[in-house]
Short mmCIF file of C-alpha atoms in Angstrom, two decimals:
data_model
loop_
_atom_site.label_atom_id
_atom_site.label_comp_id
_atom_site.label_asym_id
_atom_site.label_seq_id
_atom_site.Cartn_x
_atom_site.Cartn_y
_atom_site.Cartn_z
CA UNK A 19 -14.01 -23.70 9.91
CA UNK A 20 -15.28 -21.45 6.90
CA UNK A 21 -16.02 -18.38 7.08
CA UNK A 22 -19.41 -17.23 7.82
CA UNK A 23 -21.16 -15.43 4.82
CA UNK A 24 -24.16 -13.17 6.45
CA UNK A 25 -25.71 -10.14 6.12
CA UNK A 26 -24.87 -9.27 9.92
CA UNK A 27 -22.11 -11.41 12.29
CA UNK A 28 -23.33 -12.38 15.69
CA UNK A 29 -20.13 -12.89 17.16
CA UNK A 30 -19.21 -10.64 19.88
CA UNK A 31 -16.22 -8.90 20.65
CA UNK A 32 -13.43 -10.06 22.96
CA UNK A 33 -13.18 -9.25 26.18
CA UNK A 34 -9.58 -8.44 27.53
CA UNK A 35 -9.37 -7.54 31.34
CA UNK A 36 -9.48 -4.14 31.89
CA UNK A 37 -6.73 -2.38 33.34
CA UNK A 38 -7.31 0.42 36.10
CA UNK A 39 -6.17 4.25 34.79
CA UNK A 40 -2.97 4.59 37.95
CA UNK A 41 -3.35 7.28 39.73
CA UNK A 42 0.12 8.55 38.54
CA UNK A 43 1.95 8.18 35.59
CA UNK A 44 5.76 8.57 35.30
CA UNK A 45 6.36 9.78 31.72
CA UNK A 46 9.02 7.13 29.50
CA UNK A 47 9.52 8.66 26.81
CA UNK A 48 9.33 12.11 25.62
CA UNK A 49 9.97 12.84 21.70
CA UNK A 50 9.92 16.00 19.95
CA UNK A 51 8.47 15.81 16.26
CA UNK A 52 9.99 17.49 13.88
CA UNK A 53 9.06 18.49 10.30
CA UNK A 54 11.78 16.76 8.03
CA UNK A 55 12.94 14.70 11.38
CA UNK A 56 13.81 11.09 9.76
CA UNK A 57 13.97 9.76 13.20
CA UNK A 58 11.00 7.55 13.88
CA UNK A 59 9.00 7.62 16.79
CA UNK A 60 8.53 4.61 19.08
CA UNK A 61 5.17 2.85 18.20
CA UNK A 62 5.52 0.64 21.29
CA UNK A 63 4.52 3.67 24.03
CA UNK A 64 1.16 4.96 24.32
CA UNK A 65 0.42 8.33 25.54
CA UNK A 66 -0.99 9.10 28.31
CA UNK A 67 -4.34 10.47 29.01
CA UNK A 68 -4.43 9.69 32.77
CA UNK A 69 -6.45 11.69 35.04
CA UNK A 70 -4.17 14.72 36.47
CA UNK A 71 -1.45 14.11 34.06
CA UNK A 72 0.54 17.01 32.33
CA UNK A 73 -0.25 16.81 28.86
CA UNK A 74 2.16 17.08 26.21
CA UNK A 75 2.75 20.93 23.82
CA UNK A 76 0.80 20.19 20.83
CA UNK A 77 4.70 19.32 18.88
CA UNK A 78 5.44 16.90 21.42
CA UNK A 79 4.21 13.24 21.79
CA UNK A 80 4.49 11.45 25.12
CA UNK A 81 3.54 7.81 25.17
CA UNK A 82 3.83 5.37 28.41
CA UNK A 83 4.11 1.56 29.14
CA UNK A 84 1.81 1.64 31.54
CA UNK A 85 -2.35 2.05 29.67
CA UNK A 86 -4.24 5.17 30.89
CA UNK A 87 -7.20 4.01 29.69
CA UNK A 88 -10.12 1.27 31.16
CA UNK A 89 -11.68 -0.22 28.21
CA UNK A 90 -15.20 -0.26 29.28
CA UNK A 91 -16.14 -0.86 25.30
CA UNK A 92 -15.44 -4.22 25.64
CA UNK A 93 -18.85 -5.56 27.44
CA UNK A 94 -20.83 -3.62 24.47
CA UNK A 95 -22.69 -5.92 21.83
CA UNK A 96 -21.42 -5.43 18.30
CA UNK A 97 -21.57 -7.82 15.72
CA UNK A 98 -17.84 -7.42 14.87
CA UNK A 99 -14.72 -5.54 16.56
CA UNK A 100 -14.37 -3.94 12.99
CA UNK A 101 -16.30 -3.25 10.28
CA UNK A 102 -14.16 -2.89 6.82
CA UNK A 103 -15.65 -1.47 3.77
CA UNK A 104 -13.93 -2.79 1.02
CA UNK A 105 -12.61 -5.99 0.03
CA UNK A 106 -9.89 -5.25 -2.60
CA UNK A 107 -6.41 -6.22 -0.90
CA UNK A 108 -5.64 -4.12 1.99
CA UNK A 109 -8.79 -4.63 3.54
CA UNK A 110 -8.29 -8.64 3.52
CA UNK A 111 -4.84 -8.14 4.52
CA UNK A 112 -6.15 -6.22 7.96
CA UNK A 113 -8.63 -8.64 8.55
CA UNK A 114 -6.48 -11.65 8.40
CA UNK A 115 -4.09 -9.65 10.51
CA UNK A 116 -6.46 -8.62 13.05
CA UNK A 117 -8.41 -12.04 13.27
CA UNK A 118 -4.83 -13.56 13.92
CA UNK A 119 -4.88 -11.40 17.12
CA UNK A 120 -8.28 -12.28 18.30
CA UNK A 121 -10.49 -9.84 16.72
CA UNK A 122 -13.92 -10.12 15.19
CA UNK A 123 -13.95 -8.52 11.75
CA UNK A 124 -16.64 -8.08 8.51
CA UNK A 125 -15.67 -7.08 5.37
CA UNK A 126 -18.65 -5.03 3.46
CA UNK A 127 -17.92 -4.79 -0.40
CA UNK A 128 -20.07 -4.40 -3.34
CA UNK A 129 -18.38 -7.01 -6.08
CA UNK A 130 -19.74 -10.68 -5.23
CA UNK A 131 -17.49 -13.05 -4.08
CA UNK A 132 -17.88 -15.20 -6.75
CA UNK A 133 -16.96 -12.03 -9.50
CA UNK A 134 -14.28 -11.09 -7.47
CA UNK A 135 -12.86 -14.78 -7.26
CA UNK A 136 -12.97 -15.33 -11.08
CA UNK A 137 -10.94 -12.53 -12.15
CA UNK A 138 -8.86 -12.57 -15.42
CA UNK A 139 -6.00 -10.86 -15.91
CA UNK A 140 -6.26 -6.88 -15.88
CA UNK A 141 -3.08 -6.01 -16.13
CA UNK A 142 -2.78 -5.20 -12.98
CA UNK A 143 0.77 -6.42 -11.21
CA UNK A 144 2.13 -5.71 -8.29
CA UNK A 145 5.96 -5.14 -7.51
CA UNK A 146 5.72 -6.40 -3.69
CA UNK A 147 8.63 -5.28 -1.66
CA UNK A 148 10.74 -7.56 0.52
CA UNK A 149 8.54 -6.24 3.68
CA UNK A 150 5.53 -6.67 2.17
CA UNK A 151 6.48 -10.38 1.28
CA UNK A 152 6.98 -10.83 5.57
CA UNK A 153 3.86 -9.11 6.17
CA UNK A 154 1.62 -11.51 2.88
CA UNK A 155 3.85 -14.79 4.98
CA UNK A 156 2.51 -14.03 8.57
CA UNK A 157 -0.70 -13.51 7.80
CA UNK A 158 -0.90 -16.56 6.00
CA UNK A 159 -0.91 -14.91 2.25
CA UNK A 160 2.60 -15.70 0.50
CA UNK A 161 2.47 -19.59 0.49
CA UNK A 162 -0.69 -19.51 -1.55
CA UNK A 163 1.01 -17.13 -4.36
CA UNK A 164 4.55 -17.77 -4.12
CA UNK A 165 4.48 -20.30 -7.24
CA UNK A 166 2.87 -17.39 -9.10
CA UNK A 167 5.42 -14.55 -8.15
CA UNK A 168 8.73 -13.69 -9.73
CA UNK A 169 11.79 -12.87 -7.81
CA UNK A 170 12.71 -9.36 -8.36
CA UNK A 171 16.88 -9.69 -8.20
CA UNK A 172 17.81 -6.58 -10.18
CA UNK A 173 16.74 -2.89 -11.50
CA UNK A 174 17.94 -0.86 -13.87
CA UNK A 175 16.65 2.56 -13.97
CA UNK A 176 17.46 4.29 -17.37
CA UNK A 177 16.82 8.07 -19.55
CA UNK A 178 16.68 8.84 -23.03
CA UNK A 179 13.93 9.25 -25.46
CA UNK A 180 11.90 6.69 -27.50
CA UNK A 181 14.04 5.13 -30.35
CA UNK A 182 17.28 6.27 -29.31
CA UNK A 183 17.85 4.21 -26.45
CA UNK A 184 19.07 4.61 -22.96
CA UNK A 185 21.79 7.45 -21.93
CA UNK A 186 24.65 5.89 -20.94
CA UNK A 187 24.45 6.69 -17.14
CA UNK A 188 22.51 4.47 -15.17
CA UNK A 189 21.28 3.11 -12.21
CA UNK A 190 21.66 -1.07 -10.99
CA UNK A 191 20.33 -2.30 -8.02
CA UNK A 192 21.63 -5.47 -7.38
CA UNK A 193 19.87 -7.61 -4.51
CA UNK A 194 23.30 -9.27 -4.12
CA UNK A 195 24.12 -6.00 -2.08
CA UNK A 196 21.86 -7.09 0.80
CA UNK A 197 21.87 -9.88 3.01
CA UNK A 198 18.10 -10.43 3.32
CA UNK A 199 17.41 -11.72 -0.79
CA UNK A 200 15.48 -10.35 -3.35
CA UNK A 201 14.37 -6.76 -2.76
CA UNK A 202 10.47 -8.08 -3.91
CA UNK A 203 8.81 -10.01 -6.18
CA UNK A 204 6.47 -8.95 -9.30
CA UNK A 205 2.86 -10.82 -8.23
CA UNK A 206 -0.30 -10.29 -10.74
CA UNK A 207 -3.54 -9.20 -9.05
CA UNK A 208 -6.36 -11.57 -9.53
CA UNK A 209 -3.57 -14.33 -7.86
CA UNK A 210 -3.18 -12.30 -4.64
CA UNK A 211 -7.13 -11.38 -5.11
CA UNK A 212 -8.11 -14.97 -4.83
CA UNK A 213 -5.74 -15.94 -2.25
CA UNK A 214 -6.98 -13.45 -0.06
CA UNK A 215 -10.43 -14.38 -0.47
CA UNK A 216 -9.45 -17.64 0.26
CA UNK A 217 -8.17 -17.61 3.43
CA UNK A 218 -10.99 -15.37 4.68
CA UNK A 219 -13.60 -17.98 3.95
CA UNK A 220 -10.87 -20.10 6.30
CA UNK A 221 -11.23 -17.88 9.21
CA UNK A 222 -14.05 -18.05 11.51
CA UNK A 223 -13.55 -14.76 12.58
CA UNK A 224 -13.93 -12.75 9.35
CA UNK A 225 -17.49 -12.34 7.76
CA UNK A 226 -17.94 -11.40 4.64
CA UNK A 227 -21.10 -9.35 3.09
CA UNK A 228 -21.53 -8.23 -0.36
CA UNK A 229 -23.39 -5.16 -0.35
CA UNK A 230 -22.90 -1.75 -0.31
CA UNK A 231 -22.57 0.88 2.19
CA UNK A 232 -25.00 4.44 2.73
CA UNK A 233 -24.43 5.76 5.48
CA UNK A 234 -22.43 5.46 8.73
CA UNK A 235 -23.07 6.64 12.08
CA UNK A 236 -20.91 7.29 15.25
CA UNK A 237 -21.69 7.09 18.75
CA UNK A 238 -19.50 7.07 22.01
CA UNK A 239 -20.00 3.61 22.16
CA UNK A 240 -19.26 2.26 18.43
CA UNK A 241 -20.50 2.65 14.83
CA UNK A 242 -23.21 1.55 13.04
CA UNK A 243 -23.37 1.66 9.06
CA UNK A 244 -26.46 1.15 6.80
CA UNK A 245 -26.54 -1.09 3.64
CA UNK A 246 -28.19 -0.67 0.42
CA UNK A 247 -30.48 -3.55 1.58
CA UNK A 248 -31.82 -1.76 4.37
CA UNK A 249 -29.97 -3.83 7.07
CA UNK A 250 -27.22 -2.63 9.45
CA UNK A 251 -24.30 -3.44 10.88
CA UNK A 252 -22.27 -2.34 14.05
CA UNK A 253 -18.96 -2.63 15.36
CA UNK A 254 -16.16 -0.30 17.24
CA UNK A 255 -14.30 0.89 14.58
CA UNK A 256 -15.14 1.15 10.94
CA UNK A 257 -11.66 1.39 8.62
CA UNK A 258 -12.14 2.67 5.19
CA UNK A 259 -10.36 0.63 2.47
CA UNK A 260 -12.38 1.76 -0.42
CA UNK A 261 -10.32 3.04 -2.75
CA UNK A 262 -9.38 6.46 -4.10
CA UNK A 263 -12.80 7.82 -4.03
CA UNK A 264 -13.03 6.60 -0.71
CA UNK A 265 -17.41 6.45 0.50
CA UNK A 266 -16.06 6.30 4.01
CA UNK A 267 -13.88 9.18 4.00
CA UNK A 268 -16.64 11.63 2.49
CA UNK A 269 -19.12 10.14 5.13
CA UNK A 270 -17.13 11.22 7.77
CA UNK A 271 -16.36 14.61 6.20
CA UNK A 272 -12.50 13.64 5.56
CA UNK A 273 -11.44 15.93 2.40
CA UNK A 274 -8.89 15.07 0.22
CA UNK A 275 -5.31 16.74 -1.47
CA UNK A 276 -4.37 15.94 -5.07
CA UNK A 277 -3.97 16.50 -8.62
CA UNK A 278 -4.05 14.88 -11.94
CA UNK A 279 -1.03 14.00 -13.87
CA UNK A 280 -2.34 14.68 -17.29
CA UNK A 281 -0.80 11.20 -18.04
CA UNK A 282 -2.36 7.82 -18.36
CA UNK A 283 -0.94 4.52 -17.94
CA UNK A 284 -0.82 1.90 -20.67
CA UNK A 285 -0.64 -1.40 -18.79
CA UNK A 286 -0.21 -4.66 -20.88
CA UNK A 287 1.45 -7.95 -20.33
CA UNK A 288 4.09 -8.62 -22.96
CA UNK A 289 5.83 -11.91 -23.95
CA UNK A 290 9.48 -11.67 -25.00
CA UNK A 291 12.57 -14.15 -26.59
CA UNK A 292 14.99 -13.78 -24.43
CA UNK A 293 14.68 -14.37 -20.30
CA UNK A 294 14.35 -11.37 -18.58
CA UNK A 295 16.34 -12.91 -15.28
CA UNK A 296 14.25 -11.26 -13.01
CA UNK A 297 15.68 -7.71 -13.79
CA UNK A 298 13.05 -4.85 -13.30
CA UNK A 299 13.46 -1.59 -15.60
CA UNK A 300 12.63 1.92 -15.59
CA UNK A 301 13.04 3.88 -18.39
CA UNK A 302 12.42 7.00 -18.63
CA UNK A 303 11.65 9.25 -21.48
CA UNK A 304 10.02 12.97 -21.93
CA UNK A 305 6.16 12.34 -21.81
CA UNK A 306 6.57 9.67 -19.12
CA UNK A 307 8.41 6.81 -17.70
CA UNK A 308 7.86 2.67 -19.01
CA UNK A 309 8.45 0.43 -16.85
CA UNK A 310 9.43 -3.12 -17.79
CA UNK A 311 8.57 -5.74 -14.65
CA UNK A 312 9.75 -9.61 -14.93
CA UNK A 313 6.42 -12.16 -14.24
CA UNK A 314 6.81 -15.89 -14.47
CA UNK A 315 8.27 -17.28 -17.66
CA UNK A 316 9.50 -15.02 -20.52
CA UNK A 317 6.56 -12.29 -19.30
CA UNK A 318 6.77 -9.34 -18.34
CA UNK A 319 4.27 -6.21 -17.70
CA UNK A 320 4.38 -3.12 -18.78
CA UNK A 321 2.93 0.01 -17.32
CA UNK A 322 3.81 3.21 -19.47
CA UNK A 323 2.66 6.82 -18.99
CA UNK A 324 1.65 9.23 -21.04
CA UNK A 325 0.78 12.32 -22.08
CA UNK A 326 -3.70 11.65 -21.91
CA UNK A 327 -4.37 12.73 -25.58
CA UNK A 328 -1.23 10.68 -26.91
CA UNK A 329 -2.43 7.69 -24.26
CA UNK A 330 -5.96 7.59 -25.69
CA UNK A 331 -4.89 7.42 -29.34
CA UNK A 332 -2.56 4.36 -28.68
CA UNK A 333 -4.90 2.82 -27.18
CA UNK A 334 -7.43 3.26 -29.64
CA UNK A 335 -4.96 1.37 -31.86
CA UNK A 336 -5.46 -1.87 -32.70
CA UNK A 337 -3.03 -4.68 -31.38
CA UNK A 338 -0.47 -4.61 -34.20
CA UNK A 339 -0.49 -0.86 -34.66
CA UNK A 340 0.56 -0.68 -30.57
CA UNK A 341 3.33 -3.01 -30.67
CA UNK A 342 4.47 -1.18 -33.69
CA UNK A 343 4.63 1.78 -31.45
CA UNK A 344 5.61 -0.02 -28.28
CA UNK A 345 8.35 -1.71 -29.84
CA UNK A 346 11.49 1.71 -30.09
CA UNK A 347 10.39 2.54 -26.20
CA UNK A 348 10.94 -0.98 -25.46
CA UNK A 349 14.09 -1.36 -27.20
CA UNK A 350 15.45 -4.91 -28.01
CA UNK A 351 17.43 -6.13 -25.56
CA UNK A 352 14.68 -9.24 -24.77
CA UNK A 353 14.47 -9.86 -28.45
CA UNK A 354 11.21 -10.56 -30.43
CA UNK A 355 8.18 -8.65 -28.27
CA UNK A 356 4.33 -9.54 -28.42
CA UNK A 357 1.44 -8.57 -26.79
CA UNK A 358 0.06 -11.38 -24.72
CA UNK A 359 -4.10 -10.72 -23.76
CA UNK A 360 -5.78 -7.50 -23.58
CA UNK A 361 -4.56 -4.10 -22.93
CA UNK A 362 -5.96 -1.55 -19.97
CA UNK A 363 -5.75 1.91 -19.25
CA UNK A 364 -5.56 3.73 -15.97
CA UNK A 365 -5.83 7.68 -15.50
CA UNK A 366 -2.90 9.15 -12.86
CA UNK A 367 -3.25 11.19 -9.95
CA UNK A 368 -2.46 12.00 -6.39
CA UNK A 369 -4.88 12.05 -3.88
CA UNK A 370 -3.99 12.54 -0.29
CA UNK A 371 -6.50 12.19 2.41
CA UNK A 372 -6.43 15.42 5.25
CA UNK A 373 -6.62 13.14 7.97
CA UNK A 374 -6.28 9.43 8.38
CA UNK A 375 -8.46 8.92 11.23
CA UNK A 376 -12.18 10.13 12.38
CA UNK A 377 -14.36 9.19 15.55
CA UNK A 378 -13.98 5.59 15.96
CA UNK A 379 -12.62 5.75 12.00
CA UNK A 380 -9.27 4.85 10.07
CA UNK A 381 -8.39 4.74 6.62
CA UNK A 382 -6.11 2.63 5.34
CA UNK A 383 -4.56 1.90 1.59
CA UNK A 384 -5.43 4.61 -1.26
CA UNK A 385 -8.62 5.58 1.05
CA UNK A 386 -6.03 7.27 2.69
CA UNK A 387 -3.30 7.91 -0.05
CA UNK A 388 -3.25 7.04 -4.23
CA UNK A 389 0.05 8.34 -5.66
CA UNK A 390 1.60 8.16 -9.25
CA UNK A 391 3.03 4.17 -10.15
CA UNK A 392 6.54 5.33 -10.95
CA UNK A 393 8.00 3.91 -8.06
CA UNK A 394 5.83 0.74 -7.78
CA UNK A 395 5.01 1.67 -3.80
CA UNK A 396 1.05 2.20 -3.80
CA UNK A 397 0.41 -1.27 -2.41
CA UNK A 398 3.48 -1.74 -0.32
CA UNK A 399 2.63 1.74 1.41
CA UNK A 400 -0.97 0.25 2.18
CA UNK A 401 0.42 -2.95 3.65
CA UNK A 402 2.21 -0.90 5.63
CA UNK A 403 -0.81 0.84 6.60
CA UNK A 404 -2.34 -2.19 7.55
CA UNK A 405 0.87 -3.49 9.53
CA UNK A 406 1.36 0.04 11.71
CA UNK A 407 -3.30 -0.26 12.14
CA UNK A 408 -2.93 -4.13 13.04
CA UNK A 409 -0.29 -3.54 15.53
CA UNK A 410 -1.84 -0.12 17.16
CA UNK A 411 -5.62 -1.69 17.77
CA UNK A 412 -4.20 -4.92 18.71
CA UNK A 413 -1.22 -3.31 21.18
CA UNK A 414 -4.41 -0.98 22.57
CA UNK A 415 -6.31 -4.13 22.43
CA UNK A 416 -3.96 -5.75 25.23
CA UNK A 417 -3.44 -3.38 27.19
CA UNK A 418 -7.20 -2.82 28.29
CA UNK A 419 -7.68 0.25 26.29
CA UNK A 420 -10.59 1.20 23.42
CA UNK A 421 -8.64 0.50 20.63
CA UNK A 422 -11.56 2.60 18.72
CA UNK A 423 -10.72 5.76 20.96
CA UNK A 424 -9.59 9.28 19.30
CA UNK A 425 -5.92 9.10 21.16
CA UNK A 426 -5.38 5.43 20.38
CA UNK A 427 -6.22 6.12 16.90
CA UNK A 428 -3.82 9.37 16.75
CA UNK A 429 -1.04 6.57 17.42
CA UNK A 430 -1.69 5.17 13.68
CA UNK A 431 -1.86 8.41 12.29
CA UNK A 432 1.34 9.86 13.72
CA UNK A 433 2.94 6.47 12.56
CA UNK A 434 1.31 6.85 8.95
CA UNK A 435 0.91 10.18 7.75
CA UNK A 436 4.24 11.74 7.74
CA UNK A 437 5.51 8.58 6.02
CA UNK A 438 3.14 8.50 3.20
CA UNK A 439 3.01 11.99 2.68
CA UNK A 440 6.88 12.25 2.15
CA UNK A 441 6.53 9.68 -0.56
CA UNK A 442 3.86 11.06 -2.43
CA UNK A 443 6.11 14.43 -2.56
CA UNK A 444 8.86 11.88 -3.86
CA UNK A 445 7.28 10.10 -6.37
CA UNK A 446 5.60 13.45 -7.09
CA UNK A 447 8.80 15.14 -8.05
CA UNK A 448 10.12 12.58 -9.15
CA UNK A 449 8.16 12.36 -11.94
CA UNK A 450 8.36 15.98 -12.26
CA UNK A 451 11.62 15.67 -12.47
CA UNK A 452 12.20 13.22 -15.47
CA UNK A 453 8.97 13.81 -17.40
CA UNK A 454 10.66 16.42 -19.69
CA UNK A 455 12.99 17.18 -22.25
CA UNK A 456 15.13 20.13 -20.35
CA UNK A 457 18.73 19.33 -21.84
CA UNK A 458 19.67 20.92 -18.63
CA UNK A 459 17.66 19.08 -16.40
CA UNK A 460 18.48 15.23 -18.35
CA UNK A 461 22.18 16.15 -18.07
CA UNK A 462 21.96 16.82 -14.30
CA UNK A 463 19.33 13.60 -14.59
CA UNK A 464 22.36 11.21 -16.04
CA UNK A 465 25.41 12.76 -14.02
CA UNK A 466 23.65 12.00 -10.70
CA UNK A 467 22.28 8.63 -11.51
CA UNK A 468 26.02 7.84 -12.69
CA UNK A 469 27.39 9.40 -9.37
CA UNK A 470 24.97 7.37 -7.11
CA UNK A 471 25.87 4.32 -9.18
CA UNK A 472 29.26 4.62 -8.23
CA UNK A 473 28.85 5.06 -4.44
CA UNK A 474 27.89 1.74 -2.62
CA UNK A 475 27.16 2.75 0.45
CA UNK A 476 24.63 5.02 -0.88
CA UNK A 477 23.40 2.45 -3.42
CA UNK A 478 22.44 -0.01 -0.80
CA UNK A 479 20.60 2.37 1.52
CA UNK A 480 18.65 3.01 -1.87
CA UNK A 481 18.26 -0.49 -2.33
CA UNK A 482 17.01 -1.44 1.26
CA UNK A 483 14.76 1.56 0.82
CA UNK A 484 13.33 0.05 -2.71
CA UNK A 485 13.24 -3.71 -0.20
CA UNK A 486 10.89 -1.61 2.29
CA UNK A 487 13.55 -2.23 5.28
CA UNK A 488 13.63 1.24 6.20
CA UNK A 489 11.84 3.34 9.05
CA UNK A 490 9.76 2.21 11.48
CA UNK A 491 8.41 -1.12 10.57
CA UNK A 492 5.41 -2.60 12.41
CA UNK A 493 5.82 -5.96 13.49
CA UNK A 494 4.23 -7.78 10.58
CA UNK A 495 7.03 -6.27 8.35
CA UNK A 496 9.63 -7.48 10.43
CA UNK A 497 12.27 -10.43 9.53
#
């Protein structure tokens, strides 16, 4: 059936039998967080809220088998389960995946369908990890892209400065090393942007509205947000997946962490004489790194940072005058280079959101966290976002609980937060770390790249962390 295309859903929520709150609880499982503790918490136990019970030092998280809460929510009229404002990626990606378990959703964004559909290259490409692939397959995403994605089989990650080619300590990742396949695959935007629209307008659950969002509202019961047209809409949860400058965060008073880079990113699509073979590079130099990432064919795209004033004069360049400069950072081991279509720029920053939940409120995607490109992980941390959200509301959902309540919701922001937070710090330093000419610091650089190269047991826990197999996976991520 296709998707229903309204101003305001009618469909109401499910209704799960509740379960009765026992009238004592025996606690599981009892885990102690600690800061810089790699060990991850069990997502599968819920904590408990019962009547009565002892509750848990503020450092300590107790979750139980048994629910401790009646969903009473459930008998409410909404016109979805949850309301999602914005319709860029991971907001269709936790629709599907919610719909799949039962769920009402509507997706608010501003772009028409139609605009949103019809998108021409941008230069925008994503390096999807092995566990975002799983998660795109069972929500019904991959098969509908796969012929447009490259297999990522190697990376090479590189130093030196423009011209004089790469130092010769390196890093290779070869997916050979791991049992599962390729550790991702390079997938250009507008593909994944259409197939996601796609398969919304094939589920009956999921309505889409194109407007835009001015206020929101929460009550015990639910939320209700107002659109630009005057209409409103109502659900039990709203989950922000608006972007960087995320409307729904600021609504519900959410402030955000961050800096800018001083660096922009170049981001082109280049066409090249020799086959790439589905090996990724990073190289990096001084002002910032380039990296090199196979697409179909002998294409690849290139997103290179740097310095703003030096960014905004090569782009101001015309086409000929930027390959001229492209051409001694990109060296020539694919042979002859061109540019192939237009040429974008992006300003960099981090931008880490305080909290990732509210009353009856997630965010989810770079609502919740943007961080720099140099380690290609912005998207595959918001699928994993919408993996560890999908699995919390839909766990709560069976059990007889209000998915939408503050404790329930805590559950996806323990899962989250920590995570994300440690790899904004990573990519942070990282770049930190290699954008700048300290001969000190580039001979350290090169010595431990060469070390790490040479030790294969640590080279494949790097490589199953670059395949997303590490930590606690939700479900969706899972082979």
């Amino acid at each position: 059936m296709a998707a229903r295309y309204a101003s305001v859903s009618a469909t109401g929520p499910i209704s799960p039998a509740s379960i009765p709150c026992p009238s004592s609880a025996a606690l599981i499982v009892s885990h102690s967080f600690i800061p810089g503790s790699s060990a991850p918490l069990p997502n599968r136990l819920h904590e408990c809220r019962c009547p009565g019970a002892r509750q848990a030092h503020p450092m300590t998280i107790r979750r139980m088998d048994n629910p401790a809460r009646a969903d009473i929510l459930n008998r409410m009229d909404h016109d979805s389960d949850i309301l999602i404002v914005g319709g860029g990626l991971t907001g269709p990606a936790l629709a599907l995946a919610a719909a799949q378990a039962g769920l009402t959703v509507t997706v608010i964004d501003t772009l028409p369908q139609t605009v949103r559909e019809d998108a021409a290259f941008d230069g925008r490409a994503y390096a999807l990890a092995l566990a975002s692939v799983r998660l795109l397959t069972n929500i019904g995403i991959w098969s509908r892209v796969v012929d447009n994605a490259q297999a990522m089989l190697e990376i090479k990650v590189s130093d030196g400065r423009a011209g004089e080619g790469a130092a010769p300590f390196f890093l290779h990742f070869d997916h050979a090393e791991i049992e599962e396949g390729p550790m991702g695959h390079m997938l250009e935007d507008r593909y994944l942007r259409r197939a996601f629209l796609e398969a919304m307008q094939d589920a009956d659950r999921i309505a889409q509205v194109t407007d835009t969002v001015t206020a929101q509202e929460v009550s015990p019961t639910g939320v209700t947000l107002t659109l630009a047209s005057g209409k409103t809409l109502s659900g039990r949860i709203v989950v922000g997946s608006d972007g960087r400058s995320s409307g729904t965060a600021q609504r519900a008073g959410i402030t955000r962490t961050g800096w800018d880079y001083g660096q922009t990113a170049l981001v082109a699509a280049i066409e090249h004489e020799l086959p790439h073979n589905g090996v990724a590079h990073q190289f990096f130099m001084p002002p910032g790194p380039l990296a090199i990432l196979p697409l179909p064919g002998n294409v690849s795209s290139i997103v290179w940072s740097e310095a703003e004033a030096t960014a905004a004069r090569f782009a101001a360049l015309d086409d000929a005058d930027f390959m001229e400069v492209l051409r001694p950072r990109f060296g020539d081991f694919l042979g002859d280079i061109s540019l192939r279509g237009k040429r974008f720029t992006y300003p960099l920053n981090l931008t880490l959101a305080n909290a990732f939940v509210a009353e009856r409120l997630a965010l989810i995607g770079d609502a919740a966290h943007g961080m720099h490109p140099i380690a290609g992980q912005g998207l595959n941390a918001g699928l994993r976002d919408v993996g560890a959200l999908a699995q919390v509301l839909t766990d709560a959902t069976r059990r007889g609980e209000d998915f939408a309540a503050s404790d329930v919701l805590a559950r996806y922001q323990q899962w989250r937060r920590f995570d994300t937070a440690t790899l904004a710090v990573t990519t942070d330093l990282t770049n930190r770390l290699f954008s700048n000419d300290n001969p000190l610091l580039r001979a350290a650089r090169d010595v431990g790249m060469g070390a790490l190269s040479a030790m294969p047991g640590l080279r494949r826990k790097f490589i199953r962390e670059a395949a997303g197999l590490t930590g606690d996976l939700p479900e969706l991520m899972k082979g």
